[in-house]
CSV table of C-alpha atoms and ligand atoms in Angstrom, one decimal:
chain,number,residue,atom,x,y,z
K,21,MET,CA,102.4,80.1,104.0
K,22,VAL,CA,100.0,77.6,104.9
K,23,ASP,CA,99.8,78.7,108.2
K,24,ASN,CA,98.3,82.1,107.2
K,25,PRO,CA,94.4,82.4,106.6
K,26,ASP,CA,95.1,85.7,104.6
K,27,ASP,CA,96.8,83.4,102.1
K,28,PRO,CA,95.1,82.7,98.9
K,29,ARG,CA,95.9,79.0,99.1
K,30,PHE,CA,92.9,79.0,102.0
K,31,ALA,CA,90.7,79.2,98.8
K,32,SER,CA,91.9,76.0,97.5
K,33,ARG,CA,90.9,74.2,100.9
K,34,ARG,CA,87.2,74.1,100.3
K,35,ALA,CA,87.0,70.3,100.4
K,36,PHE,CA,87.9,70.4,104.2
K,37,LEU,CA,85.5,73.0,104.8
K,38,ARG,CA,82.5,70.8,105.9
K,39,SER,CA,84.3,68.0,108.0
K,40,GLY,CA,86.1,71.2,109.4
K,41,LEU,CA,83.0,72.9,110.8
K,42,VAL,CA,81.8,69.6,111.9
K,43,ALA,CA,84.8,69.2,114.0
K,44,SER,CA,84.9,72.5,115.5
K,45,GLY,CA,81.3,72.4,116.9
K,46,ALA,CA,78.6,70.9,115.2
K,47,ALA,CA,76.1,71.8,118.1
K,48,ALA,CA,76.5,75.5,117.5
K,49,LEU,CA,76.2,75.3,113.7
K,50,GLY,CA,72.4,74.6,113.1
K,51,GLY,CA,70.5,71.5,112.1
K,52,SER,CA,70.8,69.8,115.0
K,53,LEU,CA,70.3,72.2,117.8
K,54,PRO,CA,68.7,71.4,120.7
K,55,ALA,CA,65.3,73.1,121.8
K,56,ARG,CA,66.3,76.3,123.8
K,57,ALA,CA,65.5,76.2,127.4
K,58,GLU,CA,63.3,79.4,127.2
K,59,THR,CA,60.7,77.7,124.7
K,60,VAL,CA,60.4,74.5,126.9
K,61,GLY,CA,61.2,75.8,130.8
K,62,ASN,CA,61.2,73.8,134.0
K,63,PRO,CA,57.7,73.6,135.2
K,64,ALA,CA,58.9,74.3,139.1
K,65,ASN,CA,60.3,77.7,138.3
K,66,LEU,CA,57.1,78.5,136.2
K,67,PRO,CA,54.1,80.6,137.4
K,68,PRO,CA,52.2,80.0,139.9
K,69,ASN,CA,55.4,78.3,141.4
K,70,VAL,CA,58.3,80.3,143.1
K,71,PRO,CA,61.5,79.7,141.2
K,72,ASP,CA,64.5,78.7,142.8
K,73,TRP,CA,66.3,82.2,142.4
K,74,SER,CA,63.5,84.0,144.0
K,75,ARG,CA,64.1,81.6,147.4
K,76,PHE,CA,67.4,81.8,148.3
K,77,LEU,CA,70.0,84.9,149.3
K,78,GLY,CA,72.3,85.3,146.1
K,79,GLU,CA,76.1,86.1,146.2
K,80,GLY,CA,77.0,89.3,147.6
K,81,VAL,CA,79.1,92.0,146.2
K,82,GLY,CA,82.7,91.5,145.8
K,83,VAL,CA,82.4,87.6,144.9
K,84,ARG,CA,82.3,88.8,141.1
K,85,ALA,CA,85.3,91.3,141.3
K,86,TYR,CA,85.1,91.6,137.7
K,87,GLY,CA,81.7,90.6,136.1
K,88,LYS,CA,81.2,87.6,133.5
K,89,PRO,CA,78.2,86.7,131.5
K,90,SER,CA,75.6,84.4,132.8
K,91,GLN,CA,76.5,80.7,132.9
K,92,HIS,CA,73.6,80.2,130.4
K,93,GLU,CA,75.4,82.4,127.7
K,94,ALA,CA,78.5,79.8,127.7
K,95,ASN,CA,77.9,79.2,124.1
K,96,VAL,CA,78.4,82.9,122.9
K,97,ILE,CA,82.0,82.6,122.4
K,98,ARG,CA,84.9,83.4,119.9
K,99,ARG,CA,85.2,80.6,117.7
K,100,ASP,CA,88.2,79.5,115.3
K,101,VAL,CA,88.3,77.0,112.6
K,102,GLU,CA,90.9,74.5,113.5
K,103,TRP,CA,91.9,73.4,110.1
K,104,LEU,CA,92.3,76.9,108.8
K,105,THR,CA,95.6,77.6,109.9
K,106,ALA,CA,98.7,75.4,111.1
K,107,SER,CA,99.0,77.1,114.4
K,108,ARG,CA,97.3,78.9,117.1
K,109,GLU,CA,99.6,81.6,117.5
K,110,SER,CA,99.2,83.0,113.9
K,111,SER,CA,95.5,82.5,113.4
K,112,VAL,CA,92.3,84.0,113.8
K,113,SER,CA,89.0,83.7,115.8
K,114,PHE,CA,85.6,84.9,115.0
K,115,THR,CA,83.2,87.5,116.4
K,116,PRO,CA,79.7,85.6,117.3
K,117,LEU,CA,77.9,88.1,115.5
K,118,HIS,CA,74.7,86.1,115.5
K,119,GLU,CA,74.5,86.2,119.4
K,120,LEU,CA,75.1,90.0,119.8
K,121,ASP,CA,72.8,93.0,119.2
K,122,GLY,CA,73.2,96.8,119.2
K,123,PRO,CA,76.3,98.4,117.7
K,124,ILE,CA,78.8,97.9,120.0
K,125,THR,CA,80.8,94.3,120.4
K,126,PRO,CA,81.8,93.4,123.9
K,127,ASN,CA,85.5,93.3,124.4
K,128,GLY,CA,85.7,89.8,125.3
K,129,LEU,CA,84.0,89.1,122.2
K,130,CYS,CA,86.3,91.1,120.0
K,131,PHE,CA,87.6,88.6,116.9
K,132,GLU,CA,91.4,88.4,117.4
K,133,ARG,CA,93.8,87.9,114.5
K,134,HIS,CA,97.6,87.5,115.4
K,135,HIS,CA,100.6,86.6,113.6
K,136,GLY,CA,102.9,85.7,116.6
K,137,GLY,CA,100.3,85.2,119.3
K,138,ILE,CA,99.4,87.7,122.0
K,139,ALA,CA,102.2,89.9,123.3
K,140,GLU,CA,101.8,90.3,127.2
K,141,VAL,CA,103.3,93.9,127.5
K,142,ASN,CA,104.2,95.4,131.0
K,143,PRO,CA,102.5,98.8,130.9
K,144,THR,CA,105.5,100.2,132.9
K,145,ASP,CA,107.9,98.8,130.6
K,146,TYR,CA,105.9,100.0,127.5
K,147,ARG,CA,107.5,102.6,125.1
K,148,LEU,CA,106.3,104.2,121.8
K,149,MET,CA,109.2,105.5,120.1
K,150,LEU,CA,108.7,108.1,116.9
K,151,HIS,CA,111.5,108.8,114.9
K,152,GLY,CA,112.8,109.3,111.3
K,153,LEU,CA,112.0,112.4,109.3
K,154,VAL,CA,111.2,114.5,112.4
K,155,GLU,CA,113.0,117.7,114.1
K,156,LYS,CA,113.0,115.7,117.3
K,157,PRO,CA,112.9,112.0,118.0
K,158,LEU,CA,110.7,111.2,120.8
K,159,ILE,CA,110.0,108.2,123.0
K,160,PHE,CA,106.5,108.0,124.9
K,161,THR,CA,105.5,106.2,128.1
K,162,LEU,CA,101.8,104.8,128.4
K,163,ASP,CA,101.7,108.0,131.0
K,164,ASP,CA,103.0,110.5,128.8
K,165,ILE,CA,100.2,109.0,126.0
K,166,LYS,CA,97.6,109.3,128.7
K,167,ARG,CA,98.2,113.1,129.4
K,168,MET,CA,97.7,114.1,126.2
K,169,PRO,CA,94.3,115.2,125.1
K,170,ARG,CA,92.2,112.7,124.2
K,171,VAL,CA,88.9,111.7,122.1
K,172,ASN,CA,86.2,109.0,122.1
K,173,ARG,CA,85.2,107.5,118.6
K,174,ALA,CA,83.4,104.0,117.7
K,175,TYR,CA,84.8,102.5,114.9
K,176,PHE,CA,84.7,99.1,113.3
K,177,CYS,CA,87.7,97.0,112.5
K,178,GLU,CA,87.4,94.8,109.7
K,179,CYS,CA,90.2,92.2,108.5
K,180,ALA,CA,90.8,92.5,104.7
K,181,ALA,CA,90.3,88.8,104.6
K,182,ASN,CA,86.7,89.1,106.2
K,183,SER,CA,84.5,86.7,103.8
K,184,GLY,CA,87.7,85.8,101.9
K,185,MET,CA,86.9,82.0,102.3
K,186,GLU,CA,83.4,83.1,100.2
K,187,TRP,CA,85.3,84.4,96.7
K,188,ARG,CA,84.7,81.2,94.7
K,189,GLY,CA,81.0,80.1,96.1
K,190,ALA,CA,79.2,79.9,99.2
K,191,GLN,CA,81.2,77.7,102.2
K,192,LEU,CA,81.1,78.4,105.6
K,193,ASN,CA,77.7,77.9,107.6
K,194,GLY,CA,77.5,80.8,109.8
K,195,CYS,CA,77.7,84.7,109.8
K,196,GLN,CA,80.4,84.3,112.7
K,197,PHE,CA,82.5,82.6,110.2
K,198,THR,CA,81.4,84.5,107.0
K,199,HIS,CA,81.8,87.8,108.6
K,200,GLY,CA,83.3,87.4,111.9
K,201,MET,CA,86.4,89.2,111.2
K,202,ILE,CA,84.9,92.4,112.4
K,203,HIS,CA,84.3,94.2,115.8
K,204,SER,CA,83.1,98.1,116.4
K,205,VAL,CA,84.2,99.5,119.8
K,206,MET,CA,84.2,102.6,121.3
K,207,TYR,CA,88.0,103.7,121.4
K,208,THR,CA,89.6,106.3,123.7
K,209,GLY,CA,92.7,107.5,122.6
K,210,VAL,CA,94.9,110.5,121.2
K,211,PRO,CA,95.1,111.7,117.7
K,212,LEU,CA,98.4,110.7,116.1
K,213,LYS,CA,98.7,114.3,114.8
K,214,ILE,CA,99.5,115.1,118.1
K,215,LEU,CA,102.3,112.9,118.7
K,216,LEU,CA,103.5,114.1,115.1
K,217,GLU,CA,103.3,117.5,116.0
K,218,GLN,CA,105.4,117.1,118.9
K,219,ALA,CA,108.0,115.4,116.8
K,220,GLY,CA,107.7,117.9,114.4
K,221,VAL,CA,107.3,116.1,110.8
K,222,LYS,CA,109.9,117.5,108.2
K,223,PRO,CA,108.6,118.8,105.0
K,224,ASN,CA,109.6,115.7,102.9
K,225,ALA,CA,107.5,113.3,104.9
K,226,LYS,CA,104.9,111.2,103.2
K,227,TRP,CA,104.7,107.6,104.6
K,228,LEU,CA,104.8,106.1,108.3
K,229,LEU,CA,106.3,102.9,109.1
K,230,LEU,CA,104.0,101.5,112.1
K,231,GLU,CA,106.0,98.7,113.9
K,232,GLY,CA,104.2,96.1,116.6
K,233,GLY,CA,105.7,94.6,119.6
K,234,ASP,CA,104.8,91.4,119.4
K,235,ALA,CA,106.9,88.5,118.6
K,236,ALA,CA,105.6,89.2,114.8
K,237,ALA,CA,107.0,92.7,114.8
K,238,MET,CA,104.1,93.2,112.1
K,239,THR,CA,104.9,96.5,110.2
K,240,ARG,CA,102.9,98.3,107.7
K,241,SER,CA,103.4,101.6,105.9
K,242,LEU,CA,100.6,104.4,106.6
K,243,PRO,CA,100.4,107.3,104.4
K,244,LEU,CA,100.8,110.7,106.5
K,245,GLN,CA,97.7,112.1,105.1
K,246,LYS,CA,95.6,109.6,107.0
K,247,ALA,CA,97.8,109.7,110.1
K,248,LEU,CA,97.1,113.8,110.2
K,249,GLU,CA,93.6,113.1,109.5
K,250,ASP,CA,91.6,110.7,111.8
K,251,THR,CA,94.4,108.0,113.0
K,252,LEU,CA,94.5,107.6,116.6
K,253,VAL,CA,96.5,106.0,119.2
K,254,ALA,CA,94.2,104.3,121.3
K,255,TYR,CA,94.5,102.5,124.8
K,256,ARG,CA,90.9,102.0,126.0
K,257,MET,CA,88.4,100.1,124.4
K,258,ASN,CA,84.7,100.6,125.4
K,259,GLY,CA,85.9,102.6,128.6
K,260,GLU,CA,88.4,99.8,129.9
K,261,MET,CA,91.9,99.5,129.0
K,262,LEU,CA,92.6,97.5,125.6
K,263,ARG,CA,92.5,94.0,126.0
K,264,PRO,CA,95.9,92.0,125.7
K,265,GLU,CA,94.6,90.6,122.6
K,266,ASN,CA,93.8,93.6,120.8
K,267,GLY,CA,97.0,95.2,121.4
K,268,TYR,CA,97.2,96.1,125.2
K,269,PRO,CA,98.1,98.7,126.0
K,270,VAL,CA,98.2,100.9,123.1
K,271,ARG,CA,97.3,100.0,119.1
K,272,MET,CA,96.7,102.1,116.1
K,273,VAL,CA,93.3,102.8,114.7
K,274,VAL,CA,92.8,103.5,111.3
K,275,PRO,CA,89.2,104.4,110.5
K,276,GLY,CA,87.5,102.8,108.1
K,277,TRP,CA,91.0,101.3,106.8
K,278,GLU,CA,91.7,97.3,106.7
K,279,ALA,CA,92.4,95.8,110.2
K,280,ASN,CA,95.8,94.8,109.1
K,281,MET,CA,96.7,98.5,109.3
K,282,TRP,CA,95.8,98.8,113.0
K,283,VAL,CA,98.8,97.8,114.3
K,284,LYS,CA,98.6,96.2,117.9
K,285,TRP,CA,101.0,96.6,120.9
K,286,ILE,CA,102.7,99.6,118.8
K,287,ARG,CA,106.2,100.2,119.6
K,288,ARG,CA,107.8,102.1,116.9
K,289,ILE,CA,106.7,104.6,113.9
K,290,GLU,CA,109.4,105.7,111.7
K,291,VAL,CA,108.6,108.7,109.5
K,292,GLY,CA,109.7,108.6,105.8
K,293,ASP,CA,109.2,109.8,102.4
K,294,GLN,CA,108.1,106.4,100.7
K,295,PRO,CA,106.0,103.3,101.7
K,296,TRP,CA,108.2,100.5,103.2
K,297,HIS,CA,109.3,97.0,102.0
K,298,HIS,CA,107.3,94.5,104.3
K,299,ARG,CA,108.0,90.9,104.9
K,300,GLU,CA,105.6,88.9,102.9
K,301,GLU,CA,103.5,87.0,105.2
K,302,THR,CA,102.1,89.9,107.2
K,303,SER,CA,101.7,92.3,104.1
K,304,LYS,CA,100.9,90.7,101.0
K,305,TYR,CA,97.4,92.8,101.1
K,306,THR,CA,97.1,92.8,97.4
K,307,ASP,CA,94.0,91.5,95.4
K,308,LEU,CA,94.6,89.3,92.3
K,309,LEU,CA,92.7,90.0,89.5
K,310,GLU,CA,92.2,87.7,86.3
K,311,GLY,CA,95.1,87.8,83.8
K,312,GLY,CA,98.0,88.1,86.7
K,313,LYS,CA,97.3,92.1,87.4
K,314,ALA,CA,96.8,92.9,91.1
K,315,ARG,CA,95.1,95.9,93.1
K,316,ARG,CA,97.3,97.5,95.8
K,317,PHE,CA,96.9,100.1,98.4
K,318,THR,CA,93.2,99.3,98.7
K,319,TYR,CA,93.0,100.4,102.1
K,320,VAL,CA,89.6,101.4,102.5
K,321,MET,CA,86.7,98.8,103.7
K,322,ASP,CA,83.7,99.3,101.1
K,323,ALA,CA,80.2,99.2,102.4
K,324,LYS,CA,79.2,95.9,103.2
K,325,SER,CA,76.1,94.3,105.2
K,326,VAL,CA,75.0,90.9,106.5
K,327,ILE,CA,72.0,89.8,108.3
K,328,THR,CA,72.9,88.4,111.9
K,329,ASN,CA,69.3,86.7,112.5
K,330,PRO,CA,68.1,84.7,111.4
K,331,SER,CA,71.3,83.3,110.2
K,332,PRO,CA,72.9,79.3,110.0
K,333,GLN,CA,73.8,79.6,113.7
K,334,ALA,CA,70.5,81.3,114.8
K,335,PRO,CA,67.8,79.4,112.6
K,336,LEU,CA,64.2,80.2,113.4
K,337,ASN,CA,63.2,76.3,114.4
K,338,HIS,CA,59.7,76.6,113.6
K,339,LYS,CA,58.8,80.1,114.9
K,340,ARG,CA,56.3,81.1,112.6
K,341,GLY,CA,54.7,84.4,113.0
K,342,PHE,CA,56.0,87.9,114.0
K,343,THR,CA,59.7,87.8,113.1
K,344,VAL,CA,62.6,90.4,113.8
K,345,LEU,CA,65.5,90.2,111.1
K,346,ALA,CA,68.4,91.8,112.6
K,347,GLY,CA,71.7,92.8,111.0
K,348,LEU,CA,74.7,94.9,110.7
K,349,ALA,CA,75.8,97.3,108.0
K,350,TRP,CA,79.3,99.5,107.5
K,351,SER,CA,81.5,101.5,105.7
K,352,GLY,CA,85.0,102.5,105.4
K,353,ARG,CA,83.8,105.7,103.6
K,354,GLY,CA,81.3,107.3,106.2
K,355,LYS,CA,78.0,106.6,107.6
K,356,VAL,CA,75.6,104.0,106.6
K,357,GLN,CA,72.7,106.0,104.8
K,358,ARG,CA,70.4,103.1,104.2
K,359,VAL,CA,70.1,99.5,104.2
K,360,ASP,CA,67.5,97.5,101.9
K,361,VAL,CA,66.4,93.8,102.7
K,362,SER,CA,65.2,91.2,100.3
K,363,LEU,CA,63.3,88.1,101.4
K,364,ASP,CA,63.1,86.5,97.7
K,365,GLY,CA,66.8,86.4,96.6
K,366,GLY,CA,67.0,89.9,95.4
K,367,ARG,CA,64.0,90.5,93.2
K,368,ASN,CA,62.1,92.8,95.8
K,369,TRP,CA,63.7,94.9,98.2
K,370,GLN,CA,62.3,96.7,101.2
K,371,ALA,CA,64.0,99.2,103.5
K,372,ALA,CA,65.1,98.2,106.8
K,373,ARG,CA,65.2,100.3,110.0
K,374,LEU,CA,68.2,101.5,111.1
K,375,ASP,CA,68.3,102.1,114.8
K,376,GLY,CA,70.6,103.0,117.5
K,377,PRO,CA,73.6,105.5,116.8
K,378,VAL,CA,74.7,105.8,113.1
K,379,TRP,CA,78.4,106.7,113.6
K,380,ASP,CA,80.7,107.5,111.0
K,381,LYS,CA,83.0,104.3,110.2
K,382,ALA,CA,81.3,102.2,112.7
K,383,LEU,CA,79.0,99.1,112.8
K,384,THR,CA,75.3,100.2,112.5
K,385,ARG,CA,72.3,98.1,113.5
K,386,PHE,CA,69.2,97.5,111.4
K,387,TYR,CA,65.9,95.5,111.6
K,388,TYR,CA,63.2,94.4,109.4
K,389,GLU,CA,60.2,93.1,110.9
K,390,PHE,CA,57.9,91.0,108.8
K,391,ASP,CA,55.4,88.1,109.6
K,392,TRP,CA,56.9,84.5,108.5
K,393,ASP,CA,54.3,82.1,107.1
K,394,GLY,CA,56.9,79.3,106.7
K,395,ARG,CA,57.7,79.7,103.3
K,396,GLU,CA,61.2,79.3,102.1
K,397,LEU,CA,62.8,82.7,102.2
K,398,LEU,CA,66.3,84.1,100.6
K,399,LEU,CA,67.5,86.4,102.7
K,400,GLN,CA,69.5,89.3,101.3
K,401,SER,CA,70.7,92.6,102.7
K,402,ARG,CA,72.2,95.8,100.8
K,403,ALA,CA,74.2,98.6,102.6
K,404,MET,CA,74.4,102.1,100.7
K,405,ASP,CA,76.7,104.6,102.3
K,406,GLU,CA,76.5,108.3,102.4
K,407,THR,CA,78.6,108.6,99.4
K,408,GLY,CA,75.9,106.8,97.4
K,409,TYR,CA,78.0,103.8,96.9
K,410,VAL,CA,75.9,100.6,97.0
K,411,GLN,CA,77.2,97.2,98.3
K,412,PRO,CA,77.6,95.1,94.8
K,413,THR,CA,76.1,91.6,94.2
K,414,LYS,CA,78.8,88.7,94.4
K,415,ALA,CA,78.4,88.2,90.7
K,416,GLU,CA,79.1,92.0,90.1
K,417,LEU,CA,82.2,92.1,92.5
K,418,ARG,CA,83.5,88.6,90.7
K,419,GLN,CA,82.7,90.4,87.3
K,420,VAL,CA,85.4,93.2,88.1
K,421,ARG,CA,87.8,91.3,90.3
K,422,GLY,CA,87.7,87.7,89.4
K,423,VAL,CA,88.0,84.7,92.1
K,424,ASN,CA,91.5,85.1,92.7
K,425,SER,CA,91.1,87.5,95.4
K,426,ILE,CA,91.3,86.8,99.3
K,427,TYR,CA,90.6,90.6,100.2
K,428,HIS,CA,87.8,92.8,100.4
K,429,ASN,CA,84.8,90.7,99.4
K,430,ASN,CA,82.0,92.8,100.4
K,431,GLY,CA,79.5,91.2,98.1
K,432,ILE,CA,76.1,90.6,99.1
K,433,GLN,CA,75.1,87.6,101.7
K,434,THR,CA,72.5,84.9,101.0
K,435,TRP,CA,70.9,83.0,103.8
K,436,HIS,CA,68.5,80.2,102.6
K,437,VAL,CA,65.7,79.7,105.2
K,438,ARG,CA,63.7,76.2,104.9
K,439,SER,CA,60.3,76.0,106.0
K,440,SER,CA,61.7,74.0,109.2
K,441,GLY,CA,63.5,77.5,110.2
K,442,GLU,CA,66.9,75.8,109.2
K,443,VAL,CA,69.4,78.5,107.7
K,444,GLU,CA,71.9,77.7,105.1
K,445,ASN,CA,74.8,79.9,103.3
K,446,VAL,CA,74.0,79.7,99.9
K,447,GLU,CA,74.4,81.8,96.5
K,448,VAL,CA,71.6,83.0,94.0
K,449,SER,CA,72.6,83.6,90.4
V,501,MTE,N1,99.7,94.1,114.7
V,501,MTE,C1,100.6,93.3,115.4
V,501,MTE,N2,101.2,94.0,116.1
V,501,MTE,N3,100.6,92.2,114.8
V,501,MTE,C2,99.6,91.3,114.1
V,501,MTE,O1,99.4,90.2,113.9
V,501,MTE,N4,97.4,91.4,113.1
V,501,MTE,C3,96.6,92.4,111.8
V,501,MTE,C4,96.3,93.9,113.1
V,501,MTE,N5,97.3,94.2,113.8
V,501,MTE,C5,98.1,92.0,113.6
V,501,MTE,C6,98.3,93.6,114.6
V,501,MTE,C7,95.5,91.9,111.5
V,501,MTE,S1,95.5,91.1,110.1
V,501,MTE,C8,94.2,92.4,112.1
V,501,MTE,S2,93.0,91.8,111.4
V,501,MTE,C9,94.0,93.1,113.0
V,501,MTE,O2,95.2,93.3,114.0
V,501,MTE,C10,92.9,92.4,114.2
V,501,MTE,O3,92.7,93.2,115.3
V,501,MTE,P1,92.1,92.2,116.5
V,501,MTE,O4,92.9,91.4,116.9
V,501,MTE,O5,92.0,93.4,117.4
V,501,MTE,O6,90.8,92.1,116.2
V,502,CO,CO1,93.8,90.8,109.2
């Protein structure tokens, strides 16, 4: 399964990492960044001159029927790492976390992970089948689902393999690549519980099979308890219909649990009394420990955080003085309660400032403002959630889990800021 980025063999491909990154867009990856336009500027556009955009009428309404970002934001894009997978259809593209702010991910920038490419589902022909251990098997159309009572909830969706390439050491130079298999959007959807109530679940039911309508026909087993608790059958993200990449027209939203459970293009839910056997490549979501033992059913994504600015793709470039450090924190067990930041590799910690809504099981934005005197820094952030769980160091994590895992790496990330302002992914012992 060399074409599967969630496969352990990735970890052994370290030698290709640096060269791979160069090939995938060196300009965007720090070091050789050109001076930003806003720091230089074209004198003709600066005061007291009247800039170009103030002299002429602009485009009228309707020209941009579906709006796009400014042409000057062209480098704010999802990126993939070409050597990571053998094919584009079973691969992953990463969210540019260092280019974003606030707690919400814009739809067009949400990381994508497909095992069989993007399914282009015609909404009129869309059907969701619900059968198995139920009184009344049902088939829902998209209209049926839209006519049920709906809720709005913001949740993060993190691939269990996020940061998976970092188990054996610092590897990828940018939070887009080390932490970009995550997005957090406001979903509109129907609690799965409502659909299950309509079908009438039999008393011996314990597990659900979730099956996707893409060419991979990905399946996962979901405990009935989670289905009844907070799982959604969602069709909107940030107000608009789901993007095809993210499961249009309907996907599962399984709050706080690994993204592999969030089956996209959901077409079938079968109610049963035990977990199903799944095909290897889509469901080998176990964590191999030292000595050959493995952790299974590790669904919950533990508390984690990352500093998005500065970071390798967003260096400080000699910008001394007042500095706004920004980052993201999240926990699959509830709300983020606190984030601490260290400038010296974990010796001293200060409380960061959480800003914006702190939603349950969603990305939470934090800031830490400080005066940078140009000294080298070892930046770290450490999240704590409302259960009191504290994000572990990578060393602590390895002590318990070894280095054979791919999944569930929530260790503390370190960025080394040089006095030039360049930033690099490193580890401190
Ligand atoms: N659902 C289907 N039908 N097919 C898939 O390949 N990939 C899963 C999950 N759901 C997948 C799927 C995995 S491994 C992840 S990480 C998430 O979708 C990614 O969701 P996203 O593409 O919206 O980011
Ligand atoms: Co995944």
